[in-house]
Coordinates of C-alpha atoms in Angstrom, one line a residue:
M749 CA 0.1 0.1 0.0
A750 CA 3.0 2.6 1.1
A751 CA 5.3 1.6 -2.6
N752 CA 1.2 2.2 -4.6
G753 CA 1.3 5.3 -2.7
L754 CA 4.6 6.4 -3.3
K755 CA 4.6 5.7 -6.9
T756 CA 1.4 7.8 -7.4
W757 CA 2.8 10.8 -5.6
F758 CA 5.4 10.3 -7.8
R759 CA 3.6 9.9 -11.1
S760 CA 2.0 13.3 -9.8
I761 CA 4.7 15.3 -9.5
I762 CA 5.9 14.1 -12.8
Y763 CA 2.2 15.4 -14.4
Y764 CA 2.8 18.4 -13.0
I765 CA 5.9 19.1 -14.0
Q766 CA 5.6 17.6 -17.7
N767 CA 2.5 20.0 -18.4
Q768 CA 4.0 23.1 -15.9
P769 CA 7.3 23.3 -16.1
K770 CA 7.1 26.7 -14.7
I771 CA 6.8 25.5 -11.7
L772 CA 10.0 24.4 -10.6
L773 CA 11.0 28.4 -10.4
Y774 CA 8.3 28.5 -7.9
V775 CA 9.8 25.4 -6.2
A776 CA 13.2 27.8 -6.1
I777 CA 11.7 30.2 -4.8
L778 CA 10.3 28.4 -1.9
L779 CA 13.4 26.8 -0.8
I780 CA 15.2 30.2 -0.8
L781 CA 12.7 31.2 1.3
S782 CA 12.5 28.4 3.3
F783 CA 15.8 30.2 4.6
F784 CA 14.7 33.7 5.2
P785 CA 12.6 32.7 9.2
Y786 CA 16.0 31.6 10.3
I787 CA 17.9 34.1 9.0
N788 CA 15.3 36.9 10.6
T789 CA 15.9 35.6 14.0
L790 CA 19.7 35.8 13.4
L791 CA 19.2 39.3 12.4
L792 CA 16.8 40.0 15.7
N793 CA 19.2 38.2 17.6
S794 CA 22.3 40.2 16.8
I795 CA 19.9 43.4 17.3
L796 CA 19.1 42.7 20.5
E797 CA 22.6 40.9 21.4
N798 CA 24.7 43.2 23.8
I799 CA 22.1 45.7 23.0
E800 CA 22.7 48.4 25.7
E801 CA 27.1 48.6 24.2
R802 CA 25.3 49.6 20.8
T803 CA 25.5 52.9 19.9
L804 CA 21.9 54.8 18.6
R805 CA 23.4 55.0 14.3
F806 CA 24.2 51.5 14.4
M807 CA 20.5 50.2 16.2
A808 CA 18.8 52.5 13.6
A809 CA 20.5 50.8 10.6
S810 CA 20.1 47.7 11.9
M811 CA 16.5 48.3 13.0
L812 CA 16.1 49.4 8.6
G813 CA 17.2 46.8 7.5
Y814 CA 15.6 44.8 9.8
V815 CA 12.4 46.3 7.8
V816 CA 14.0 46.0 4.5
F817 CA 14.5 42.1 4.9
Q818 CA 11.0 41.8 6.4
I819 CA 9.8 43.8 2.9
L820 CA 11.6 41.1 0.9
W821 CA 10.6 38.3 2.4
N822 CA 6.7 39.9 2.0
L823 CA 7.5 40.7 -1.6
I824 CA 8.7 37.2 -3.2
K825 CA 5.9 35.1 -1.0
I826 CA 4.1 37.4 -3.1
L827 CA 5.2 36.8 -6.4
S828 CA 5.7 33.3 -5.6
G829 CA 1.5 33.1 -4.5
Q830 CA 1.1 34.1 -8.7
L831 CA 3.2 32.2 -9.7
L832 CA 1.3 29.2 -8.1
L833 CA -2.2 30.7 -8.9
S834 CA -1.7 30.6 -12.5
T835 CA 0.3 26.4 -12.7
G836 CA -2.8 25.2 -10.4
A837 CA -5.5 26.8 -12.4
G838 CA -3.4 25.3 -15.8
I839 CA -2.6 21.9 -14.2
D840 CA -6.5 21.7 -13.0
N841 CA -7.6 22.5 -16.9
I842 CA -5.5 20.2 -18.4
L843 CA -6.4 17.2 -16.1
K844 CA -10.1 17.7 -16.7
K845 CA -9.6 18.2 -19.9
A846 CA -8.2 14.6 -20.1
V847 CA -11.8 13.4 -17.2
L848 CA -13.7 14.8 -19.9
Q849 CA -12.3 13.5 -23.0
S850 CA -11.8 9.9 -21.2
A851 CA -15.6 10.6 -20.2
G852 CA -16.4 11.0 -24.2
R853 CA -14.3 7.5 -25.1
A854 CA -16.9 5.4 -22.3
E855 CA -19.3 3.3 -23.5
A856 CA -22.9 5.1 -24.6
V857 CA -23.9 2.1 -21.4
C858 CA -21.8 3.9 -19.0
Y859 CA -24.0 7.0 -18.9
E860 CA -26.5 4.5 -17.7
D861 CA -24.5 2.9 -14.7
E862 CA -25.5 5.1 -11.6
K863 CA -21.5 4.0 -10.5
W864 CA -19.7 4.8 -12.9
L865 CA -21.5 8.2 -13.4
K866 CA -20.7 8.6 -9.7
E867 CA -16.9 7.7 -10.5
Y868 CA -17.2 10.2 -13.2
K869 CA -18.2 12.9 -11.5
R870 CA -16.2 12.7 -8.2
A871 CA -13.3 12.2 -11.3
E872 CA -14.3 15.5 -12.9
R873 CA -14.9 17.8 -9.3
I874 CA -11.0 16.4 -7.6
T875 CA -8.8 17.4 -10.7
G876 CA -7.2 19.6 -8.4
C877 CA -5.6 17.0 -6.3
V878 CA -2.4 17.2 -9.1
H879 CA -1.9 20.7 -7.8
D880 CA -2.6 19.8 -4.2
V881 CA 0.0 17.2 -4.0
F882 CA 2.4 19.6 -5.7
V883 CA 1.7 22.4 -3.2
S884 CA 1.6 20.3 -0.4
T885 CA 5.1 18.5 -1.1
G886 CA 6.7 21.9 -1.8
D887 CA 5.5 23.3 1.3
L888 CA 6.5 20.3 2.7
L889 CA 10.2 20.5 1.6
S890 CA 10.2 24.2 2.8
Q891 CA 9.5 23.2 6.2
F892 CA 11.7 20.8 6.3
V893 CA 14.1 23.1 5.1
M894 CA 12.8 25.4 8.0
L895 CA 12.7 23.1 10.4
A896 CA 16.6 21.9 10.4
T897 CA 17.5 25.7 10.3
Y898 CA 15.6 25.9 13.2
L899 CA 17.0 23.0 14.7
F900 CA 20.2 23.5 14.4
Y901 CA 19.7 27.3 15.7
L902 CA 18.8 25.2 19.3
F903 CA 21.9 22.8 18.8
R904 CA 23.6 25.7 19.1
L905 CA 22.5 26.6 22.0
I906 CA 22.5 23.2 23.3
S907 CA 22.3 19.7 21.9
W908 CA 19.7 18.2 23.6
Y909 CA 16.9 21.1 23.6
A910 CA 16.9 20.6 19.6
F911 CA 16.1 16.9 20.3
V912 CA 13.2 17.9 22.3
G913 CA 11.8 20.1 19.9
A914 CA 12.4 17.6 17.6
L915 CA 9.1 16.0 20.0
I916 CA 6.1 17.5 18.8
L917 CA 6.9 16.4 14.8
V918 CA 6.2 12.7 16.0
P919 CA 2.7 13.2 17.6
S920 CA 1.5 15.9 14.6
L921 CA 2.6 13.6 11.9
L922 CA 0.5 10.5 13.5
Q923 CA -2.4 13.0 13.5
S924 CA -1.6 13.7 9.9
F925 CA -2.2 10.4 8.7
I926 CA -5.0 8.8 11.0
F927 CA -7.3 11.5 10.0
S928 CA -6.1 12.7 6.5
R929 CA -7.7 8.5 5.7
Q930 CA -10.6 9.1 7.6
N931 CA -11.1 12.1 5.5
Y932 CA -11.1 10.5 2.3
L933 CA -12.8 7.4 3.3
H934 CA -15.7 9.6 5.0
N935 CA -16.0 11.8 1.0
R936 CA -15.9 8.5 -0.3
D937 CA -19.0 7.5 1.9
V938 CA -21.0 11.1 1.6
E939 CA -20.1 10.6 -2.4
M940 CA -23.6 9.7 -3.3
D941 CA -25.6 11.8 -1.0
R942 CA -24.4 14.7 -1.7
Q943 CA -24.6 14.0 -5.6
R944 CA -28.3 13.4 -4.6
A945 CA -28.5 16.8 -3.1
D946 CA -27.1 17.9 -6.2
D947 CA -29.5 16.9 -8.5
I948 CA -32.5 18.5 -6.6
R949 CA -31.2 21.4 -6.1
D950 CA -30.4 21.6 -10.1
M951 CA -34.0 21.0 -10.4
F952 CA -34.6 24.7 -9.5
S953 CA -32.8 25.7 -12.3
K954 CA -33.9 23.9 -15.1
P955 CA -37.3 25.8 -16.5
N956 CA -39.3 22.7 -18.3
I957 CA -38.2 20.7 -14.5
I958 CA -39.4 23.9 -12.4
R959 CA -42.7 24.2 -14.2
E960 CA -43.9 20.9 -13.6
I961 CA -42.4 21.2 -9.7
K962 CA -44.4 24.4 -9.0
L963 CA -47.7 23.2 -10.9
Y964 CA -47.9 19.7 -8.1
N965 CA -46.6 22.8 -5.5
A966 CA -43.7 20.1 -5.2
A967 CA -41.6 22.9 -4.2
S968 CA -41.5 22.3 -0.4
K969 CA -40.8 18.5 -0.4
L970 CA -37.9 19.1 -3.0
V971 CA -36.5 21.7 -0.3
E972 CA -37.0 19.3 2.8
K973 CA -35.6 16.1 1.2
W974 CA -32.4 18.0 -0.3
K975 CA -32.3 19.1 3.3
G976 CA -32.1 16.3 4.6
K977 CA -29.4 15.0 2.8
M978 CA -27.5 17.9 3.8
D979 CA -27.9 17.3 7.2
G980 CA -26.8 13.5 7.2
I981 CA -23.6 14.3 5.6
F982 CA -22.8 17.4 8.0
L983 CA -23.2 15.0 10.8
K984 CA -20.9 13.0 9.3
K985 CA -18.5 15.6 9.0
M986 CA -19.2 17.0 12.3
R987 CA -18.4 13.5 13.9
L988 CA -15.6 13.5 12.5
E989 CA -14.4 16.9 13.1
I990 CA -15.2 16.7 17.0
R991 CA -12.6 13.9 16.9
F992 CA -9.8 16.0 14.7
S993 CA -10.7 18.8 17.6
A994 CA -10.1 17.0 20.0
C995 CA -7.1 15.3 19.0
T996 CA -5.9 19.2 18.4
A997 CA -6.6 20.5 21.7
L998 CA -4.1 17.8 22.6
M999 CA -1.8 18.4 20.3
F1000 CA -2.0 22.0 20.9
I1001 CA -1.4 21.4 24.9
F1002 CA 1.4 18.8 24.5
T1003 CA 3.2 21.6 21.5
S1004 CA 2.9 24.5 24.5
G1005 CA 4.2 22.7 26.8
V1006 CA 7.4 21.9 24.7
V1007 CA 7.3 24.8 23.8
F1008 CA 7.3 26.5 27.1
A1009 CA 10.0 23.8 28.7
V1010 CA 12.7 24.8 26.6
L1011 CA 12.0 28.4 27.0
F1012 CA 12.7 27.6 30.8
L1013 CA 15.6 25.6 30.5
V1014 CA 16.7 28.9 28.4
Y1015 CA 16.5 30.9 31.6
L1016 CA 17.6 28.5 33.8
E1017 CA 20.8 29.4 31.4
I1018 CA 20.4 32.8 31.5
Q1019 CA 20.3 32.5 36.1
D1020 CA 23.3 30.4 35.5
G1021 CA 25.1 32.7 33.8
R1022 CA 25.0 31.7 30.7
G1023 CA 23.6 33.2 28.6
S1024 CA 21.7 36.3 27.6
V1025 CA 18.7 38.3 27.9
G1026 CA 18.6 39.0 24.1
T1027 CA 19.0 35.4 23.5
L1028 CA 15.8 34.4 25.7
I1029 CA 13.8 37.8 23.6
S1030 CA 14.5 36.1 20.0
L1031 CA 14.2 33.2 21.1
I1032 CA 10.2 33.4 22.5
P1033 CA 9.4 34.4 18.3
F1034 CA 11.7 31.2 17.2
M1035 CA 10.0 28.9 19.4
I1036 CA 6.5 30.2 18.1
M1037 CA 7.7 29.6 14.4
L1038 CA 9.0 26.4 15.7
A1039 CA 5.5 25.0 16.9
Q1040 CA 3.6 26.9 14.7
S1041 CA 5.9 25.1 11.0
F1042 CA 5.6 21.4 13.3
K1043 CA 2.1 22.0 13.2
K1044 CA 2.3 23.3 9.0
T1045 CA 4.8 20.1 8.5
S1046 CA 2.2 18.2 10.3
N1047 CA -0.4 19.7 7.7
H1048 CA 1.7 19.2 4.4
V1049 CA 1.9 15.4 4.7
D1050 CA -2.2 15.3 5.8
G1051 CA -2.2 17.4 2.2
I1052 CA -0.1 14.9 0.7
Y1053 CA -1.8 12.0 2.4
Y1054 CA -5.2 12.7 0.7
S1055 CA -4.5 14.7 -2.6
V1056 CA -2.9 11.1 -3.6
L1057 CA -6.1 8.5 -2.5
E1058 CA -7.9 11.5 -4.7
Y1059 CA -5.5 11.3 -7.7
R1060 CA -5.0 7.6 -7.6
D1061 CA -9.1 7.6 -8.2
V1062 CA -8.8 10.2 -11.1
C1063 CA -5.9 7.6 -13.1
M1064 CA -8.5 4.5 -12.1
F1065 CA -11.3 6.8 -13.8
L1066 CA -9.0 7.2 -16.4
A1067 CA -7.8 4.0 -17.2
G1068 CA -11.1 2.4 -17.3
N1069 CA -12.1 4.5 -20.3
D1070 CA -10.4 2.5 -23.0
S1071 CA -10.2 4.7 -26.7
E1072 CA -13.1 3.8 -29.3
R1073 CA -10.1 3.7 -31.8
R1074 CA -9.0 -0.1 -33.3
A1075 CA -6.1 -1.3 -34.6
N1076 CA -6.8 -3.5 -37.8
A1077 CA -10.3 -2.0 -38.3
Q1078 CA -12.3 -3.5 -40.8
A1079 CA -12.7 -1.0 -43.9
W1080 CA -16.6 0.1 -44.6
K1081 CA -17.7 -0.9 -48.1
E1082 CA -21.1 0.8 -49.7
P1083 CA -23.8 -0.3 -49.9
V1084 CA -24.4 -1.4 -46.6
S1085 CA -26.6 -4.3 -45.1
I1086 CA -27.2 -4.5 -41.5
K1087 CA -27.9 -8.4 -39.9
V1088 CA -29.2 -8.3 -36.1
E1089 CA -28.3 -12.0 -34.8
N1090 CA -29.8 -13.7 -32.0
V1091 CA -29.2 -9.7 -29.6
S1092 CA -30.5 -9.6 -25.8
F1093 CA -29.2 -6.1 -24.1
R1094 CA -30.1 -5.2 -21.0
Y1095 CA -29.1 -2.3 -19.2
P1096 CA -26.8 -2.0 -15.7
E1097 CA -27.7 -3.4 -12.7
S1098 CA -31.0 -4.2 -14.1
R1099 CA -31.9 -7.1 -14.2
Q1100 CA -34.8 -7.5 -17.0
S1101 CA -33.2 -7.7 -20.2
V1102 CA -34.7 -4.7 -22.8
L1103 CA -34.4 -7.1 -26.2
K1104 CA -34.4 -10.8 -26.6
G1105 CA -33.0 -12.4 -29.2
I1106 CA -33.6 -10.4 -32.0
H1107 CA -33.1 -11.5 -35.5
F1108 CA -33.5 -9.3 -38.9
F1109 CA -32.3 -8.3 -41.9
I1110 CA -32.0 -5.5 -43.9
Q1111 CA -31.2 -5.0 -47.2
P1112 CA -28.7 -1.9 -48.5
G1113 CA -31.2 0.3 -49.3
E1114 CA -34.0 -0.7 -48.1
A1115 CA -36.6 1.8 -45.4
V1116 CA -37.8 -0.1 -42.5
A1117 CA -40.1 0.9 -39.1
L1118 CA -39.7 -0.8 -36.0
V1119 CA -43.6 -0.1 -34.3
G1120 CA -44.6 -1.1 -30.7
K1121 CA -45.6 -0.1 -27.5
N1122 CA -43.9 2.0 -25.1
G1123 CA -41.4 0.0 -23.7
S1124 CA -40.9 -2.8 -26.6
G1125 CA -37.0 -1.9 -26.7
K1126 CA -37.1 0.3 -30.0
S1127 CA -35.4 2.9 -28.9
T1128 CA -32.6 0.6 -27.4
L1129 CA -32.8 -1.5 -30.9
L1130 CA -31.5 1.7 -32.3
K1131 CA -29.1 3.0 -30.6
I1132 CA -27.3 -1.3 -30.5
L1133 CA -27.8 -0.3 -34.8
A1134 CA -25.7 3.0 -34.1
G1135 CA -22.9 1.4 -31.8
I1136 CA -23.6 3.5 -29.5
Y1137 CA -24.7 0.1 -26.7
A1138 CA -22.8 -3.2 -27.7
P1139 CA -25.5 -6.0 -26.8
Q1140 CA -24.9 -8.5 -24.2
E1141 CA -25.6 -11.4 -26.2
G1142 CA -25.7 -11.4 -30.1
Y1143 CA -23.9 -9.3 -32.6
V1144 CA -24.9 -6.7 -35.3
R1145 CA -23.5 -7.0 -38.6
Y1146 CA -22.4 -4.9 -41.7
N1147 CA -22.1 -6.4 -44.6
D1148 CA -21.4 -9.3 -42.4
I1149 CA -18.6 -8.1 -40.9
E1150 CA -19.4 -7.1 -36.8
I1151 CA -20.0 -4.0 -35.7
G1152 CA -17.0 -4.4 -32.8
Q1153 CA -14.7 -5.3 -35.8
F1154 CA -14.9 -1.6 -37.3
D1155 CA -13.3 1.8 -35.9
I1156 CA -16.0 3.2 -33.8
G1157 CA -15.2 6.9 -35.3
Q1158 CA -16.6 5.6 -38.7
V1159 CA -19.0 4.2 -37.5
K1160 CA -20.7 7.0 -36.6
S1161 CA -19.2 9.1 -39.3
R1162 CA -21.6 6.8 -41.6
I1163 CA -24.3 7.1 -39.6
A1164 CA -26.9 9.7 -39.2
F1165 CA -29.1 9.3 -36.2
S1166 CA -31.7 11.7 -34.7
F1167 CA -33.2 11.4 -30.3
Q1168 CA -36.9 10.6 -30.0
E1169 CA -35.6 13.3 -27.1
P1170 CA -34.4 16.7 -29.1
I1171 CA -30.6 17.8 -27.6
H1172 CA -31.7 21.6 -26.8
Y1173 CA -27.7 23.2 -27.3
P1174 CA -27.3 26.2 -26.6
F1175 CA -26.2 27.7 -29.6
D1176 CA -27.6 29.8 -32.2
L1177 CA -29.7 28.1 -34.7
K1178 CA -26.9 27.5 -37.5
R1179 CA -24.5 26.0 -34.7
N1180 CA -27.9 23.5 -33.3
I1181 CA -27.7 22.1 -37.0
L1182 CA -24.6 22.4 -38.0
F1183 CA -23.3 20.7 -34.7
G1184 CA -20.5 18.3 -35.0
S1185 CA -20.1 19.2 -38.3
E1186 CA -18.0 22.7 -38.3
G1187 CA -16.4 23.3 -40.3
K1188 CA -18.1 21.5 -43.4
E1189 CA -20.2 22.9 -46.1
A1190 CA -23.6 22.2 -45.7
D1191 CA -26.7 24.4 -47.3
L1192 CA -28.7 25.9 -44.2
E1193 CA -31.7 27.5 -45.8
A1194 CA -32.4 23.9 -47.6
L1195 CA -32.1 22.0 -44.6
L1196 CA -35.1 24.5 -43.3
E1197 CA -37.0 24.2 -46.0
Q1198 CA -36.7 20.2 -46.4
V1199 CA -37.8 19.7 -43.0
A1200 CA -40.6 22.2 -43.6
Y1201 CA -39.1 24.3 -40.5
N1202 CA -40.7 27.1 -40.1
G1203 CA -40.4 28.5 -36.4
P1204 CA -38.6 32.1 -35.5
A1205 CA -35.6 33.1 -38.0
A1206 CA -32.8 33.1 -35.1
S1207 CA -29.6 35.3 -35.8
E1208 CA -26.3 33.9 -34.7
D1209 CA -26.4 36.1 -31.6
D1210 CA -29.2 34.2 -30.5
I1211 CA -29.5 31.6 -28.2
L1212 CA -32.7 28.7 -28.7
I1213 CA -32.6 28.0 -25.1
S1214 CA -34.0 30.4 -22.1
G1215 CA -31.9 31.4 -19.2
F1216 CA -29.7 33.8 -22.0
K1217 CA -29.8 37.5 -22.7
N1218 CA -30.4 36.7 -26.5
S1219 CA -32.3 34.0 -26.3
V1220 CA -35.1 32.4 -28.3
N1221 CA -37.8 30.0 -27.3
I1222 CA -38.7 27.3 -30.0
S1223 CA -41.5 24.4 -29.8
G1224 CA -41.3 20.7 -29.4
G1225 CA -42.0 20.4 -32.9
Q1226 CA -39.8 23.1 -34.1
W1227 CA -36.6 21.3 -32.5
Q1228 CA -37.9 18.1 -33.4
K1229 CA -37.4 19.8 -37.2
I1230 CA -33.7 21.4 -35.9
C1231 CA -32.7 17.6 -34.7
L1232 CA -33.8 16.0 -38.4
A1233 CA -32.1 18.8 -40.3
R1234 CA -28.9 17.7 -38.1
A1235 CA -29.2 14.4 -38.8
L1236 CA -29.7 15.2 -42.6
K1237 CA -26.9 17.4 -42.9
N1238 CA -23.9 14.5 -43.9
R1239 CA -25.1 13.7 -47.3
D1240 CA -22.2 10.8 -47.2
V1241 CA -23.5 8.8 -44.2
S1242 CA -25.2 5.3 -45.3
I1243 CA -27.7 4.4 -42.6
F1244 CA -30.2 7.3 -41.7
L1245 CA -31.6 5.7 -37.7
F1246 CA -34.3 7.8 -36.3
D1247 CA -35.9 7.4 -33.1
E1248 CA -39.7 9.0 -32.7
P1249 CA -38.6 12.1 -35.1
T1250 CA -41.8 13.5 -35.8
S1251 CA -44.1 12.5 -32.4
A1252 CA -44.0 16.5 -31.5
L1253 CA -46.3 16.9 -35.4
D1254 CA -49.9 16.1 -36.0
P1255 CA -50.2 13.4 -38.6
Q1256 CA -49.8 15.2 -41.3
A1257 CA -47.0 17.2 -41.0
E1258 CA -45.4 13.7 -40.0
L1259 CA -46.0 12.3 -43.1
D1260 CA -45.2 14.8 -45.6
I1261 CA -41.9 15.5 -44.2
F1262 CA -41.2 11.7 -43.9
N1263 CA -41.9 11.5 -47.5
T1264 CA -39.1 13.9 -48.1
V1265 CA -37.0 12.0 -45.8
L1266 CA -37.6 9.0 -48.3
A1267 CA -36.8 11.3 -51.2
L1268 CA -33.4 12.2 -49.7
A1269 CA -32.3 9.2 -48.8
R1270 CA -33.0 7.0 -51.6
G1271 CA -30.6 4.6 -52.0
K1272 CA -29.6 4.5 -48.0
S1273 CA -30.5 2.2 -45.4
V1274 CA -33.7 3.8 -43.3
V1275 CA -34.4 2.6 -40.3
V1276 CA -37.3 4.7 -37.9
S1277 CA -39.1 3.8 -34.6
T1278 CA -43.0 5.0 -34.2
H1279 CA -45.8 4.6 -32.9
R1280 CA -47.9 5.9 -36.1
L1281 CA -49.1 3.2 -38.3
G1282 CA -49.7 5.8 -40.9
L1283 CA -45.8 6.4 -40.9
A1284 CA -44.7 2.7 -40.6
R1285 CA -46.7 2.0 -43.9
Q1286 CA -44.8 3.9 -45.8
A1287 CA -41.5 2.1 -45.3
D1288 CA -40.8 -1.1 -47.4
K1289 CA -40.9 -3.1 -44.5
I1290 CA -42.4 -3.1 -41.0
I1291 CA -40.7 -5.0 -38.0
V1292 CA -43.1 -5.3 -34.4
L1293 CA -41.4 -5.3 -31.2
E1294 CA -43.2 -6.3 -28.2
Q1295 CA -41.7 -6.6 -24.6
G1296 CA -38.4 -7.2 -26.4
E1297 CA -38.8 -9.6 -28.7
V1298 CA -39.9 -9.3 -32.4
V1299 CA -43.8 -10.9 -32.8
G1300 CA -43.9 -10.0 -36.8
T1301 CA -42.1 -8.8 -39.8
G1302 CA -43.4 -8.2 -43.3
T1303 CA -45.7 -4.9 -45.0
H1304 CA -48.7 -3.6 -43.3
E1305 CA -50.9 -5.6 -45.6
Q1306 CA -49.0 -8.7 -44.6
L1307 CA -49.0 -7.9 -40.6
L1308 CA -52.6 -6.6 -40.1
Q1309 CA -53.1 -10.5 -41.8
V1310 CA -50.8 -12.9 -40.1
C1311 CA -49.5 -10.5 -36.6
E1312 CA -52.0 -9.6 -33.9
V1313 CA -50.1 -7.1 -32.3
Y1314 CA -49.9 -5.0 -35.5
R1315 CA -53.8 -5.4 -36.2
N1316 CA -54.7 -4.2 -32.4
L1317 CA -52.1 -1.2 -32.9
Y1318 CA -53.7 -0.1 -36.2
E1319 CA -57.3 -0.3 -35.1
A1320 CA -56.6 1.9 -32.5
Q1321 CA -55.0 4.2 -34.9
K1322 CA -56.8 3.9 -38.4
H1323 CA -59.2 6.7 -37.9
W1324 CA -56.7 8.8 -38.3
Y1325 CA -55.9 7.8 -41.1
A1326 CA -59.4 7.4 -43.0

């Protein structure tokens, strides 16, 4: 355990230096500053020693030099502090970027896993740990130099004084190791409660959620639930703080006793004529600084231990998300057939499978509709076809090649996907449509015309979500059209996947837009999930899902004859298309 901790500590130091080399300048300044308290004590002692024999001019010059030294000392500390702030912000952003990139490479199903989400949010929150490790290490090194000079000064008086002074360090270090680990374990223990509390708090900043909260008069209950979570965290923290405070109080009594003992011993030396009053006067602030130095040393050890554990957690998160790039990946070829073989899938921590033994085949250029009730598995199946999720059993094959054999980035560049719930990006209209394809040519006006967009003609300065200075409100139906335009912007794709793409539109508008989409996607494979059978009838083939299983495949006329589930769905909707 200790060896692994030292290895993690060393890796964090090297990581910091590699990414922020100017931090070495801060270390050099810090080491120089660590000698200043000793020099300060020598200067003060030289002024006070034999003070009755000094001339007024000498005393004035000495005091002026002492003041200049103090000013120089503080100026250097201010400059080093500014350098530390700039490097700290830099390394925090670099590590946060690495965490975000790692999260971006993680499989989409990870975001359905509560444990993984907890680790991700924790890793994102503690990216300052590398800076904390380095700062605590630098300060500890500085404190050791300072302690060495203090103890050397005591040793010059009487050697065993130094041994008495060093006794302060032992219980301080023990306290640091014990409570830093307990504090780390406490934060790990309350992580889920803290996340729950944050989730409740965030509800009050989301317009679509706060409207429903007000509608059901649920604000007070949510606030009480948030308070309950925070009170639980606070009580656990207070128990730890009480123990820490009690231990700190005992440490203060012990340290004060050691300081008093050393000063008393020096006083006895003076009584015996073996010391001067100047030595005692200069030693009083020196011993106070020595006690503070021991306390700071303990705090720095605490900071290193705690931050190293946090950095280990970040490294484990980064190592757990493999890159999506594959060596020796298969080449993507046109046209594309889709074969689904015995596919089964369940979400993390769920006992029930969403899909069970799914089989079907889609010819190149074929338009297929997935129909079924809510919860039948249509959306999940589309995400598996897109390579967003990987099935626990079975295979998805493109041109008889398993999807896992392709580079996943290449797969995603060849598939256009429109989600059931339109994603609202905090951008203007153009960037909402061209999201992920910035820099590529696209006829924005033609795309909007093809999806019959008739919402506000937002400019580049207008943000399409509320809460901004130049916000523009867009209806749910217009957002679905924007999402469709986003899917259609790249004509180089081989497969179009649409998940309830027009559910917010009326049936006639839905048919008109979908016919346009089919015309634009001619020669490409199209798979669309829908509840509306009027839309499904436009497809070459319909696949009926019921409780995660395929219960029918064929055309509209064929399914009316042989599939009871489809027939019941049609009977419930046929008045829309009469």
